[in-house]
C-alpha positions as a LaTeX table, in Angstrom:
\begin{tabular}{lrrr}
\hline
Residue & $x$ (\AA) & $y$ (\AA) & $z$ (\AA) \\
\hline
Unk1 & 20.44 & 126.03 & 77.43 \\
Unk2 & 22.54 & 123.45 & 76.59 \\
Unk3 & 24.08 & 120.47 & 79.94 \\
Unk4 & 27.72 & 118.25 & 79.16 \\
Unk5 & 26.76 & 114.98 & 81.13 \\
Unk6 & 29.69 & 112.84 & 81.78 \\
Unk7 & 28.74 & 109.26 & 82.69 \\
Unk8 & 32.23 & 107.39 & 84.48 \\
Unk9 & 32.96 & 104.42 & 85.59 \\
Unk10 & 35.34 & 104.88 & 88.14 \\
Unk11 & 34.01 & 106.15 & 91.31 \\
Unk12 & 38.19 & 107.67 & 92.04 \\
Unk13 & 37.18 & 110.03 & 88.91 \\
Unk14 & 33.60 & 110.87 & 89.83 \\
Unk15 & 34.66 & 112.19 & 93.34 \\
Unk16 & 37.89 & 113.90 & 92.43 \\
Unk17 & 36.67 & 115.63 & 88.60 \\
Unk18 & 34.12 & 117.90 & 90.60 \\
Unk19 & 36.77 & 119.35 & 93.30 \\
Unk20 & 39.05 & 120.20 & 90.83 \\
Unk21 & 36.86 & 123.69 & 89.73 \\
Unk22 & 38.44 & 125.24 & 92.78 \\
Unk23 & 41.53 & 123.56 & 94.41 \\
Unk24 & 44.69 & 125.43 & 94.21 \\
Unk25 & 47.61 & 122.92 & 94.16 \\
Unk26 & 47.62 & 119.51 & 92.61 \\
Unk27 & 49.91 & 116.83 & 94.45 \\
Unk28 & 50.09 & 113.27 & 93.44 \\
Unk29 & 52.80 & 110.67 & 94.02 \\
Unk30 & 52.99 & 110.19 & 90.38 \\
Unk31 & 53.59 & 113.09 & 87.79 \\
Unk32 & 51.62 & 111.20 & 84.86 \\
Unk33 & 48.76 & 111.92 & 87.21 \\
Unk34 & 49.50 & 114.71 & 88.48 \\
Unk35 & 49.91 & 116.49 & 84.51 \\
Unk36 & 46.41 & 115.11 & 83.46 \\
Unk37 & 44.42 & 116.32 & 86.24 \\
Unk38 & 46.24 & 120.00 & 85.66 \\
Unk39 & 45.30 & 119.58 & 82.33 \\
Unk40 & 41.74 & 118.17 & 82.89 \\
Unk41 & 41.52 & 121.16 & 85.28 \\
Unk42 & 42.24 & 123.80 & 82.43 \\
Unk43 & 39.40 & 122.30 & 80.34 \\
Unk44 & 37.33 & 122.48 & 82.82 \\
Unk45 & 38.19 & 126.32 & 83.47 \\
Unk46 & 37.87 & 126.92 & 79.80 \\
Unk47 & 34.72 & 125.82 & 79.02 \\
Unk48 & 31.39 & 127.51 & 78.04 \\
Unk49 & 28.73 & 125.00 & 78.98 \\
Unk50 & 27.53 & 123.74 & 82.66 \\
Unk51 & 28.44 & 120.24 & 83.12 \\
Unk52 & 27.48 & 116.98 & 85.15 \\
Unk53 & 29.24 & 114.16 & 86.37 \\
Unk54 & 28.25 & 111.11 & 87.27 \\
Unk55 & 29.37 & 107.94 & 87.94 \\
Unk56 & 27.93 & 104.05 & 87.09 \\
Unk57 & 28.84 & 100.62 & 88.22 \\
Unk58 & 31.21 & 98.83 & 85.76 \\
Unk59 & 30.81 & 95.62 & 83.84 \\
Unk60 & 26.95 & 95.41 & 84.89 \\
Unk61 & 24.40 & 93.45 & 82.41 \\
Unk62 & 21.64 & 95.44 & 83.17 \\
Unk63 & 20.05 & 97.04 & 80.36 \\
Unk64 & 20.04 & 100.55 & 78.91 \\
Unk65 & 21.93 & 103.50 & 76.95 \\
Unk66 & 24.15 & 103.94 & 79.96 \\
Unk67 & 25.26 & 100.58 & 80.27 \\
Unk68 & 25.63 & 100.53 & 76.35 \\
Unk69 & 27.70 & 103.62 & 76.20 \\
Unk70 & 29.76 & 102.24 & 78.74 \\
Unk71 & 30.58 & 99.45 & 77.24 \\
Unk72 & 31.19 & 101.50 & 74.07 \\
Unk73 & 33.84 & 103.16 & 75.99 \\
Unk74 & 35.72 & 100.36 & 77.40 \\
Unk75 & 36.29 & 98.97 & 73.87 \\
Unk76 & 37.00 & 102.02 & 71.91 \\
Unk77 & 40.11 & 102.66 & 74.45 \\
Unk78 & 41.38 & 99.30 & 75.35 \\
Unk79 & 43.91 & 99.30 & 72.91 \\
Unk80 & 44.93 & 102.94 & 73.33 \\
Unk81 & 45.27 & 102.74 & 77.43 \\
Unk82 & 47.73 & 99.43 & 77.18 \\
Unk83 & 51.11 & 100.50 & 78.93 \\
Unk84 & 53.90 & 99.58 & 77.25 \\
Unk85 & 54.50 & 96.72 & 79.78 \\
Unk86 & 50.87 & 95.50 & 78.49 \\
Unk87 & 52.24 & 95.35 & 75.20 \\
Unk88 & 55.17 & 93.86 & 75.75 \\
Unk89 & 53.85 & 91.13 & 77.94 \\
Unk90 & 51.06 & 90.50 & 75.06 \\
Unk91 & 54.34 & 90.76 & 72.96 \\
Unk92 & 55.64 & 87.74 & 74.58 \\
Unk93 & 52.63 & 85.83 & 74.28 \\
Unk94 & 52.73 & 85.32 & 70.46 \\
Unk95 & 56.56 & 85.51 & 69.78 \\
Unk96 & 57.96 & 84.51 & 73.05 \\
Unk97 & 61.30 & 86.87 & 72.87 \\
Unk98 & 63.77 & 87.13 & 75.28 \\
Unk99 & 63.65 & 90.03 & 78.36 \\
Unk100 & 66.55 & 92.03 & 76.59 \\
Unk101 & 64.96 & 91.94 & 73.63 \\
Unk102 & 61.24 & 93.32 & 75.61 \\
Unk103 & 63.29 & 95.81 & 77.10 \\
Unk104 & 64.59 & 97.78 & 73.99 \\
Unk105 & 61.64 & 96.86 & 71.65 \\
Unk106 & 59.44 & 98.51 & 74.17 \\
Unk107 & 61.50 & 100.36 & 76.43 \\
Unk108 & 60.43 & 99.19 & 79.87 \\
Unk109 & 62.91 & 98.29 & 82.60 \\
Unk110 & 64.97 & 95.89 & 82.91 \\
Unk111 & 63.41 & 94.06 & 85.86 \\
Unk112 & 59.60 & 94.22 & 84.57 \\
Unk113 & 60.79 & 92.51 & 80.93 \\
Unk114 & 61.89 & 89.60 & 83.38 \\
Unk115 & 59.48 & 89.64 & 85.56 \\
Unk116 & 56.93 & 88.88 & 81.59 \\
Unk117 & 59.50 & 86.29 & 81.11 \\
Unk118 & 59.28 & 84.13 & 84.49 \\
Unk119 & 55.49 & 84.43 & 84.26 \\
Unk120 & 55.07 & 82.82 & 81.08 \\
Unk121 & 54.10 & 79.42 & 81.63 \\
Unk122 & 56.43 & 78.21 & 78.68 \\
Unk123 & 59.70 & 80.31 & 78.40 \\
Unk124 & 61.08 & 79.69 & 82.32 \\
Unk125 & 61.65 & 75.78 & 81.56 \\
Unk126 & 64.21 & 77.02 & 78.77 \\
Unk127 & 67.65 & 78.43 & 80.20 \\
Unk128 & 70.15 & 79.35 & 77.75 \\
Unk129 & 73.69 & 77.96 & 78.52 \\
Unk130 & 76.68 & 79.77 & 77.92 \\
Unk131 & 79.49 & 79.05 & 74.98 \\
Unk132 & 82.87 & 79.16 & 75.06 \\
Unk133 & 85.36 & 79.06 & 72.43 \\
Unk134 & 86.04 & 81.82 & 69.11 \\
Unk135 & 84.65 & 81.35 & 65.37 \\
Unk136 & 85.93 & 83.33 & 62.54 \\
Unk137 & 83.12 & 85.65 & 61.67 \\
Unk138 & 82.87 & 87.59 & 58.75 \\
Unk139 & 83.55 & 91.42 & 58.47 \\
Unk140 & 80.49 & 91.73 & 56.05 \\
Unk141 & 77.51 & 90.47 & 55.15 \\
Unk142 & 77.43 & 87.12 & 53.19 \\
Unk143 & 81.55 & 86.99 & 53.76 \\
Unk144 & 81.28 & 83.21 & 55.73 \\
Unk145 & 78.44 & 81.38 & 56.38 \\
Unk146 & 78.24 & 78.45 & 58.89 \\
Unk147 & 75.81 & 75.17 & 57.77 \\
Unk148 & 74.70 & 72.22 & 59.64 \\
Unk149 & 71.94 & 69.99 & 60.26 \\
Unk150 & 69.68 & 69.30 & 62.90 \\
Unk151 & 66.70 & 67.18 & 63.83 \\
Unk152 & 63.52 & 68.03 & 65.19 \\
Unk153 & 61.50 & 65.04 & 65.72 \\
Unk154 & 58.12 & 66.97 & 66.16 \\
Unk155 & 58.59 & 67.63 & 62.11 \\
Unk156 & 57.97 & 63.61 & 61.48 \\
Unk157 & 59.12 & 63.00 & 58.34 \\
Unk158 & 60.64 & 67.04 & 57.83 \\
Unk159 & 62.63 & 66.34 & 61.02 \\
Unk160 & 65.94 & 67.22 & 59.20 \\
Unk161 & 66.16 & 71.01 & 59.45 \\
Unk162 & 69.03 & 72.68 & 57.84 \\
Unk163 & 70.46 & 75.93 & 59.03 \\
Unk164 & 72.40 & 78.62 & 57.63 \\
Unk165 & 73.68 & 81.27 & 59.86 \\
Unk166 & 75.60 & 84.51 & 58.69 \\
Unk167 & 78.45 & 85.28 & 60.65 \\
Unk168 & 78.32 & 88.42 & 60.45 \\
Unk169 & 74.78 & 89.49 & 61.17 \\
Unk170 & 73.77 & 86.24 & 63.05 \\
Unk171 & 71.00 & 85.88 & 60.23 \\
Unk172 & 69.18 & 82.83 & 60.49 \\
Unk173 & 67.94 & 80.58 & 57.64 \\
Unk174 & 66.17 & 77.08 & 57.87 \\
Unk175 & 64.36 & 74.75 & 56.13 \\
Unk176 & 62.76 & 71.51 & 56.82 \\
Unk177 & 64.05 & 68.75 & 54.63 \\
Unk178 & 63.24 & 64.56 & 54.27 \\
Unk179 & 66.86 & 64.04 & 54.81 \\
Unk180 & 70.51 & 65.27 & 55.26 \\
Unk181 & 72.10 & 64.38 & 51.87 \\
Unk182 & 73.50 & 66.68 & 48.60 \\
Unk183 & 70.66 & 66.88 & 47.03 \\
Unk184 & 68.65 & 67.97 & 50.21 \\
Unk185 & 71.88 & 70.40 & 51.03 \\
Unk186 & 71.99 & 71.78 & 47.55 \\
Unk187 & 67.77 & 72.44 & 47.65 \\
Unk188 & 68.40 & 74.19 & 51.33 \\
Unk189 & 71.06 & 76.60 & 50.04 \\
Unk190 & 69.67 & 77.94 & 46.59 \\
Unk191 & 66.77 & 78.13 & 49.23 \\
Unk192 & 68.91 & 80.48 & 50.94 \\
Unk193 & 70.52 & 82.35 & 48.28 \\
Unk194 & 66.72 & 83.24 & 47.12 \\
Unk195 & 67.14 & 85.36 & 49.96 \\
Unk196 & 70.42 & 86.16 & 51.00 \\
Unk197 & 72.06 & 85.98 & 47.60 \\
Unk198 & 75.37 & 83.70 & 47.42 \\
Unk199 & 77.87 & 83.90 & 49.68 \\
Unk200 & 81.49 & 84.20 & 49.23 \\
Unk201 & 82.46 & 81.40 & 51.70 \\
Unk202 & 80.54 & 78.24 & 53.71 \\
Unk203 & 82.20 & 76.69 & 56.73 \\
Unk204 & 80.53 & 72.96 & 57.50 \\
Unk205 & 81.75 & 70.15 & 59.11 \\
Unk206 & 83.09 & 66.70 & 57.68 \\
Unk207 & 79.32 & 65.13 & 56.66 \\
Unk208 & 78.57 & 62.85 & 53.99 \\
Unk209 & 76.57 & 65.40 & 52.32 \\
Unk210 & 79.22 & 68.07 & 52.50 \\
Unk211 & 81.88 & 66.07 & 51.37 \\
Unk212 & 80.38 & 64.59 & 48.04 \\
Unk213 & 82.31 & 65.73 & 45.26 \\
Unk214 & 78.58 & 66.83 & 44.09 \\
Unk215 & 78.49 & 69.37 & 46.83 \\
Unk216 & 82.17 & 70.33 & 45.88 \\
Unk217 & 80.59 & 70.77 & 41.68 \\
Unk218 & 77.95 & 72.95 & 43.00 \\
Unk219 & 80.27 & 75.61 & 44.92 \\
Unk220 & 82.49 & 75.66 & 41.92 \\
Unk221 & 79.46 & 76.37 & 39.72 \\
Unk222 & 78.17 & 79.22 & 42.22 \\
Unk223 & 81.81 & 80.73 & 42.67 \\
Unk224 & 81.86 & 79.50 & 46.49 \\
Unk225 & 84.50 & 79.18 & 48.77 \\
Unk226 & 83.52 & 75.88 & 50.68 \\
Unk227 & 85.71 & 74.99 & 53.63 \\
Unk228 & 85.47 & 72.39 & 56.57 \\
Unk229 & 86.49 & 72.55 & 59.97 \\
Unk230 & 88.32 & 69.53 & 62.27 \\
Unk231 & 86.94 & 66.43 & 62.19 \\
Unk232 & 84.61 & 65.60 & 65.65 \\
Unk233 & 85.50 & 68.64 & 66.60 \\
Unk234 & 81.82 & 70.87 & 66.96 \\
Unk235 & 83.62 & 73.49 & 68.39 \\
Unk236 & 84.69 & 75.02 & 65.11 \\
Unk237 & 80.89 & 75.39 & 64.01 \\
Unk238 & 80.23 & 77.09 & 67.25 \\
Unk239 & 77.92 & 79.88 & 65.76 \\
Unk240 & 75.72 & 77.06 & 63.67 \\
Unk241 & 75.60 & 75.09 & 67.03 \\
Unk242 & 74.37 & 77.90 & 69.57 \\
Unk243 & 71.98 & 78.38 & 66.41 \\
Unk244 & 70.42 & 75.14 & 66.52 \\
Unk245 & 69.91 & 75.25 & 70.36 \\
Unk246 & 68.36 & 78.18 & 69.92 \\
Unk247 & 65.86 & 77.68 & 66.97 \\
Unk248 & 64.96 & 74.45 & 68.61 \\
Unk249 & 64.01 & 76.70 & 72.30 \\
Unk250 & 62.35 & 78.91 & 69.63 \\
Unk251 & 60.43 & 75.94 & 67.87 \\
Unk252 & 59.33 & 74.39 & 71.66 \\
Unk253 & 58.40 & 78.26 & 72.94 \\
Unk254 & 55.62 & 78.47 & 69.97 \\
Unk255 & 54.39 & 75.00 & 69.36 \\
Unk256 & 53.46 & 74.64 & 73.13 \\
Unk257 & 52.44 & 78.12 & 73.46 \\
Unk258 & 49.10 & 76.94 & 71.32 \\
Unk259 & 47.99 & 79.83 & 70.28 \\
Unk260 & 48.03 & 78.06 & 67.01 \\
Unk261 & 47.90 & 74.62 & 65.06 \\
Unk262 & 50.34 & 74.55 & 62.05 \\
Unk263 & 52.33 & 72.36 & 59.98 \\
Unk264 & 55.90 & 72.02 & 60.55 \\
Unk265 & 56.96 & 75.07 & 57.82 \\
Unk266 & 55.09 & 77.62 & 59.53 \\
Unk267 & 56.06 & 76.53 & 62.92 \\
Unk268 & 59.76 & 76.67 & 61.57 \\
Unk269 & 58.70 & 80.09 & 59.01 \\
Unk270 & 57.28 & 81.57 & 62.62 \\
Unk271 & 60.77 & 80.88 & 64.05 \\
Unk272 & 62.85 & 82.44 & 62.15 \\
Unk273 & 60.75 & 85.62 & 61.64 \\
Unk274 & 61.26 & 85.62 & 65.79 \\
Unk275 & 64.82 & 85.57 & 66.05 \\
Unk276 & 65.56 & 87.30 & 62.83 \\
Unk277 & 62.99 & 90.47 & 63.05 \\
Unk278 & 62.51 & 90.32 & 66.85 \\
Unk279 & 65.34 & 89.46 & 68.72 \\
Unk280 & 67.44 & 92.73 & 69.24 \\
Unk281 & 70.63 & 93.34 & 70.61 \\
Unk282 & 71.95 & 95.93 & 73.38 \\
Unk283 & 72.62 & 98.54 & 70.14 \\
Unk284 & 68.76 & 97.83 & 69.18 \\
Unk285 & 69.26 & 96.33 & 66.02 \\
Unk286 & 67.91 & 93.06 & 64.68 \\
Unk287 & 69.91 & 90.55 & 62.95 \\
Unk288 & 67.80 & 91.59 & 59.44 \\
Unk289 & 69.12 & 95.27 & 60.74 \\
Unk290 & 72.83 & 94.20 & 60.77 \\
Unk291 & 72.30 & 92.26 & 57.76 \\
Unk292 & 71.14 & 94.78 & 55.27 \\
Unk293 & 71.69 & 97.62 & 57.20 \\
Unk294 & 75.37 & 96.66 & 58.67 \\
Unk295 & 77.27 & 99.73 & 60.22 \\
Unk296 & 80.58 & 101.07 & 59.10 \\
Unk297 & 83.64 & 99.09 & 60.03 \\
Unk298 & 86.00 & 100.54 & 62.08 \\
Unk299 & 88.71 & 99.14 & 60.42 \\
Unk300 & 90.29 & 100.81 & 57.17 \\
Unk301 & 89.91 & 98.21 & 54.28 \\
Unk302 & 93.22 & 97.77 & 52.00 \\
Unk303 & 94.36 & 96.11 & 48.91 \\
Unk304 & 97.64 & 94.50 & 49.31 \\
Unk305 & 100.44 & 92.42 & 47.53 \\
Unk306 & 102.56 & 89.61 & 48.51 \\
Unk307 & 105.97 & 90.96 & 49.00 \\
Unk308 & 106.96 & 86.69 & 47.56 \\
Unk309 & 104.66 & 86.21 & 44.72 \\
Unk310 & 103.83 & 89.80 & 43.99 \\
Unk311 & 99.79 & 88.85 & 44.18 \\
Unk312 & 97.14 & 91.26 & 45.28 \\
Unk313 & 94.76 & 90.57 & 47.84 \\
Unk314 & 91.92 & 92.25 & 49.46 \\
Unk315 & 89.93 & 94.53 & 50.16 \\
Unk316 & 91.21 & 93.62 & 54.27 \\
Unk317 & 91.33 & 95.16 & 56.88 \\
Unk318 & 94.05 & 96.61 & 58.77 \\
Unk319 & 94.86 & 95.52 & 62.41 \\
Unk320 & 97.75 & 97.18 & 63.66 \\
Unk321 & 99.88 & 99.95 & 61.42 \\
Unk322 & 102.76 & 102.04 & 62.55 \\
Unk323 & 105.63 & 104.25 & 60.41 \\
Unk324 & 106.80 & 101.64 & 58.06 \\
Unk325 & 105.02 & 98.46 & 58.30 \\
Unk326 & 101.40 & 97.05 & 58.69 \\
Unk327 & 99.59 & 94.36 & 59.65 \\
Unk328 & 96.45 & 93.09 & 58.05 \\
Unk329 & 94.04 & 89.84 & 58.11 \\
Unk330 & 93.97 & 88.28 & 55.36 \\
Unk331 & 90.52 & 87.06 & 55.16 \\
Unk332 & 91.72 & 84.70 & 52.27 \\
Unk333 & 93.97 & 83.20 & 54.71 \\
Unk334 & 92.56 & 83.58 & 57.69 \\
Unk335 & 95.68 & 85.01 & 59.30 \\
Unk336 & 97.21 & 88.16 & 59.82 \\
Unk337 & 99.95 & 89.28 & 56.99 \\
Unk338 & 102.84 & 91.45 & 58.56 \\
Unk339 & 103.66 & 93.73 & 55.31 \\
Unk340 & 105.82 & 97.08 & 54.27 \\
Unk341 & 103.99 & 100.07 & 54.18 \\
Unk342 & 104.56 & 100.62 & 50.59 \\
Unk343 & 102.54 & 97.12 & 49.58 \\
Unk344 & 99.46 & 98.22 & 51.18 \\
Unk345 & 97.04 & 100.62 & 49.19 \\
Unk346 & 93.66 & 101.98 & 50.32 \\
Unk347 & 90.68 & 101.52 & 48.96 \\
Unk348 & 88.43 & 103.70 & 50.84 \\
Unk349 & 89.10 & 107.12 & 52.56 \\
Unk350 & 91.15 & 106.76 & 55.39 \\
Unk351 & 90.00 & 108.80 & 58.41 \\
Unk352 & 92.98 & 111.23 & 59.76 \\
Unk353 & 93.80 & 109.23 & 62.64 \\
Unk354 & 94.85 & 106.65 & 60.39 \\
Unk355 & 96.60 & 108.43 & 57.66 \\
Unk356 & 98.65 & 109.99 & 60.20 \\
Unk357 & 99.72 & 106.96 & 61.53 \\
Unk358 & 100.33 & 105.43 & 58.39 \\
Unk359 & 102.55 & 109.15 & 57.37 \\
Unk360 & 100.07 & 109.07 & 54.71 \\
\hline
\end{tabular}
């Protein structure tokens, strides 16, 4: 005749398994609990074999199979009984990511993905501040970029970082450079178009490197639109800005975390795979998500001609339309173009709201 033995090491367990042969009604303050002793209790019911349970002290030294097995045990199932607040805290050891980002990559409340946030001993020094002001953005993917330079002085003689930042998506692209002129400017973006493929339009501001009729050569040759904001003014690279502040939090977050040595690339490499892969807005989606994945506009896109010079634009989108006119934004002019109905011609399928708007 064959004996189960089962060897625990909670004494909670050991006392409770052997009472549940005969009690009637389960009642725990939690329902987890209260579902796996009903269905420990149905195993027990259903099986064929008399068995034992017994219970031995945990994390002992002493030797033996029992103290072997146990050990056994504990390893084989640490990974599998994390909670999801385990993994997100473990989470935010290595990558450091924000508590909204904790709480839909893991789906834990709100209050516990701050609580892993203020008890890391680097993130709570770093406050975000809040920006003010509007940038263009563009309506796809690779429509405007933003570009600027930074310094990180931790890089040493790489301390010139370059960003690029997609308006659209808020996809993130930087590389560490031994200066800030065209030739470092040109190397960063066919750096960047390796990955993101060439843009339609840069925004920069009025720098040296962005100015040199060099640069100017080189978005010619790629078929780039390459505009500049105000001079001094920062505000109208806003998006490139808030970007820097943030990769440079990023950058501080991992290199004194030290859960690693590395050299400035894969400090900056580690970075960007944070905020581009890991950092997720309140719809769940990353900025790589929005990027190649980007969701269908709600706004009908339309080819239309200048009532003047009888030259098509587009595809834009429409803003406002009513029985008889429309008005779209021209992304070539950044404005929006008041226009008769009968210039403006689809170029995707309408929905009905639309088309009955439009008496189409």
């Amino acid at each position: 005749m064959f004996l189960l033995i089962y060897i625990l090491d909670s004494q909670y367990l050991a006392k409770a398994l052997p009472s549940l042969e005969t009690v009637a009604c389960i009642n725990t303050s939690k329902l987890e609990i209260q579902q796996l002793f009903i269905q420990v209790q149905n195993y027990i019911h259903a099986r064929s074999l008399p068995c034992f349970i017994g219970h031995i002290r945990a994390h002992t030294v002493l030797p033996g199979p029992l103290s072997l097995g146990n050990h056994l045990a504990d390893v084989s199932t640490k990974f599998i009984a994390l909670s999801k607040i385990d993994l997100a805290r473990q989470s935010h050891q290595l990558h450091h990511q924000s508590s909204r980002t904790l709480r839909y990559q893991f789906q834990i409340p709100r209050e516990a993905a701050r609580q892993i946030v203020k008890q890391c001993s680097t993130c709570p020094q770093f406050s975000s501040v809040p920006h003010y002001g509007i940038n263009p953005r563009g309506l796809l993917p690779n429509q405007l970029w933003q570009m600027d330079v930074t310094h990180v002085m931790e890089f040493g003689k790489q301390r010139y970082v370059h960003d690029v930042v997609d308006t659209f998506s808020g996809f993130i692209l930087a590389s560490a450079q031994t200066g800030e002129a065209t030739k470092h400017v040109i190397a960063h973006c066919i750096y960047c178009f390796s990955i993101l493929r060439v843009p339609q339009k840069i925004k920069t501001d009025n720098g040296s490197g962005y100015a040199s009729k060099a640069f100017k050569l080189f978005c010619q040759q790629m078929h780039i639109v390459h505009i500049t904001g105000i001079p001094y003014n920062p505000q109208g690279q806003g998006i490139v800005e808030r970007a820097h502040g943030t990769l440079k939090v990023q950058l501080l977050k991992i290199i004194k975390g030290e859960l690693y040595s590395s050299s400035p690339r894969n400090y900056l490499n580690h970075a960007i795979y944070i905020l581009n892969f890991l950092q997720i807005d309140k719809h769940g989606h990353s900025a790589a998500e929005r990027f190649w994945h980007p969701q269908g506009s709600p706004y009908t896109l339309v080819k239309w001609r200048d009532p003047l010079t009888g030259q098509w634009y587009g595809p834009d989108p429409i803003l406002i339309c009513a029985r008889g006119y429309v008005c779209v934004f021209s992304q070539e002019h950044d404005g929006a173009q008041w226009l008769p109905e009968r210039s403006v011609h689809h170029v995707d399928h309408p929905d009905k709201s639309t088309s009955n708007i439009m008496g189409q």
